[in-house]
Short mmCIF file of C-alpha atoms in Angstrom, two decimals:
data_model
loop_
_atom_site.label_atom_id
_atom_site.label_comp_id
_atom_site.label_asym_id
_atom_site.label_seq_id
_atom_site.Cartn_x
_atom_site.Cartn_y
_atom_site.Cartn_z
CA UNK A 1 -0.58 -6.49 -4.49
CA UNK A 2 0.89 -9.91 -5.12
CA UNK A 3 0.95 -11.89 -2.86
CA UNK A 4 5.14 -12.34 -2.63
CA UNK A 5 5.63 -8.43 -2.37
CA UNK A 6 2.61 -9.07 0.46
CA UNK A 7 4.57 -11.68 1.91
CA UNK A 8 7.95 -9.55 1.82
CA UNK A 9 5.83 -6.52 3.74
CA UNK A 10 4.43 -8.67 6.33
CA UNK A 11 8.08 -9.89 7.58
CA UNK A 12 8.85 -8.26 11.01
CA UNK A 13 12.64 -9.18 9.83
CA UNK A 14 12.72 -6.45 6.53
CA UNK A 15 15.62 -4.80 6.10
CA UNK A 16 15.20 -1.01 7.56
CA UNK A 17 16.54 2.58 6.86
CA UNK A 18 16.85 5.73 8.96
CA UNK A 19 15.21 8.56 7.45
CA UNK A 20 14.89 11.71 8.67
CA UNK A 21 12.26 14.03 8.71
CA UNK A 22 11.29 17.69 10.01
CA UNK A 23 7.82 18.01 12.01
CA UNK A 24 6.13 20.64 13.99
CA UNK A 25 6.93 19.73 17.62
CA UNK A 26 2.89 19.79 18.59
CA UNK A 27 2.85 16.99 15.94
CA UNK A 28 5.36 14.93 17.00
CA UNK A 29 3.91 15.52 20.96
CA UNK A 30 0.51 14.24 19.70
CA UNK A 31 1.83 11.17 17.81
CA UNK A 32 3.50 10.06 21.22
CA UNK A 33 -0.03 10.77 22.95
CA UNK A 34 -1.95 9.38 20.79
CA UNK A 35 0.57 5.90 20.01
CA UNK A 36 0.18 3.67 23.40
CA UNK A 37 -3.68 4.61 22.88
CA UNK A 38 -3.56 2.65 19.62
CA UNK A 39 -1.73 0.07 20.89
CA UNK A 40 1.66 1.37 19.37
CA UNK A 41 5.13 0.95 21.41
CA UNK A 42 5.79 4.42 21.11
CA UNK A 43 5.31 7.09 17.78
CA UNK A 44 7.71 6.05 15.47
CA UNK A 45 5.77 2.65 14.68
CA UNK A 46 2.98 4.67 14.58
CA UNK A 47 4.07 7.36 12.11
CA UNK A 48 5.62 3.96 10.19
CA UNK A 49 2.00 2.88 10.59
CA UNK A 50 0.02 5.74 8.91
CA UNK A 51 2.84 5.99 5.67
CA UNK A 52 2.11 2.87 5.27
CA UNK A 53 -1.68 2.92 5.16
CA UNK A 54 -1.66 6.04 3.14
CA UNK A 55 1.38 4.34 0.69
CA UNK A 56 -1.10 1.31 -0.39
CA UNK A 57 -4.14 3.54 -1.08
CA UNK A 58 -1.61 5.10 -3.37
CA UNK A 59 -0.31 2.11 -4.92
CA UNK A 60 -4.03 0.28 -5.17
CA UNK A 61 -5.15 3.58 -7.16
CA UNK A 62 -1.82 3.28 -9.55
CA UNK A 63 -2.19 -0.10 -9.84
CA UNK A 64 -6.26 -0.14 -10.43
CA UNK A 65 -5.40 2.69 -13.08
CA UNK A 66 -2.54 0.57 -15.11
CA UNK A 67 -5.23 -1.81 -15.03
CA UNK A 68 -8.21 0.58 -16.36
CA UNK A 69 -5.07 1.68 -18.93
CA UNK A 70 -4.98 -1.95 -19.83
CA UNK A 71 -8.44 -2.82 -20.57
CA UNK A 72 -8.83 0.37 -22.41
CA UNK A 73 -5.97 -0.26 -24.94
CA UNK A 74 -7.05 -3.92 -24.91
CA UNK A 75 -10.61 -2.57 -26.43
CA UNK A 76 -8.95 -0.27 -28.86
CA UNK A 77 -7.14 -3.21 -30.39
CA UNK A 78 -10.40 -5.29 -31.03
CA UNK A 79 -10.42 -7.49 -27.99
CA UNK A 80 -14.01 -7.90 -27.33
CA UNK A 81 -14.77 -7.34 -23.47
CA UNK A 82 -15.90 -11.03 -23.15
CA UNK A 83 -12.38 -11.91 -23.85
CA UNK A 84 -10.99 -8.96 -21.43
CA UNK A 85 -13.85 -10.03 -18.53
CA UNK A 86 -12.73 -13.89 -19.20
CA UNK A 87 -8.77 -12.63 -18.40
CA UNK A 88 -9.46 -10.01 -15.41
CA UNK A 89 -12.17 -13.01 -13.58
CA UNK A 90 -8.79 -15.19 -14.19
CA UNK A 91 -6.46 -13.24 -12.85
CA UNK A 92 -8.46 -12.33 -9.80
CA UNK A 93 -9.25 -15.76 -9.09
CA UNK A 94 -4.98 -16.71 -9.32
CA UNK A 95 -4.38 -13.58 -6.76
CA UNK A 96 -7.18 -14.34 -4.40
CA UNK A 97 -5.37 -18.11 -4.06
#
């Protein structure tokens, strides 16, 4: 993720949305069970909590894949993987900083 969009998702001041969403009553009884033992302030933040872990294991896999994507039609064009290992080492080094 870069690290503005990282920046953006770390702000407790975000803009936010109601959404609404249908769940089994057992589920929704566990969640506010289960939320002050996690240290939660009650199950919304929670459920917030566990889209959001399971949204950037989505977007690292779409993203790693583009990437993968990349470096494949990179090789099919002649770049030679020194060249493609020089630009990935690169780029990791800019987004680690």
């Amino acid at each position: 993720m870069k690290v503005e969009a990282l920046k953006q998702r770390l702000d407790r001041n975000r803009p936010m949305t109601s959404v609404t969403i249908r769940m089994p009553e057992d589920v929704v009884e566990d969640l506010k069970r289960v939320a002050p033992l996690l240290g939660f302030s009650g199950y919304q933040p929670l459920i917030r909590a566990y889209i959001g872990q399971g949204l950037r294991v989505d977007l690292e896999r779409f993203e790693g894949e583009t990437v993968t994507a990349l470096v494949a039609s990179l090789k099919r064009r002649g770049v030679s993987d020194s060249v493609i290992e020089e630009a990935l080492s690169e780029v990791a080094h800019a987004t680690s900083n």
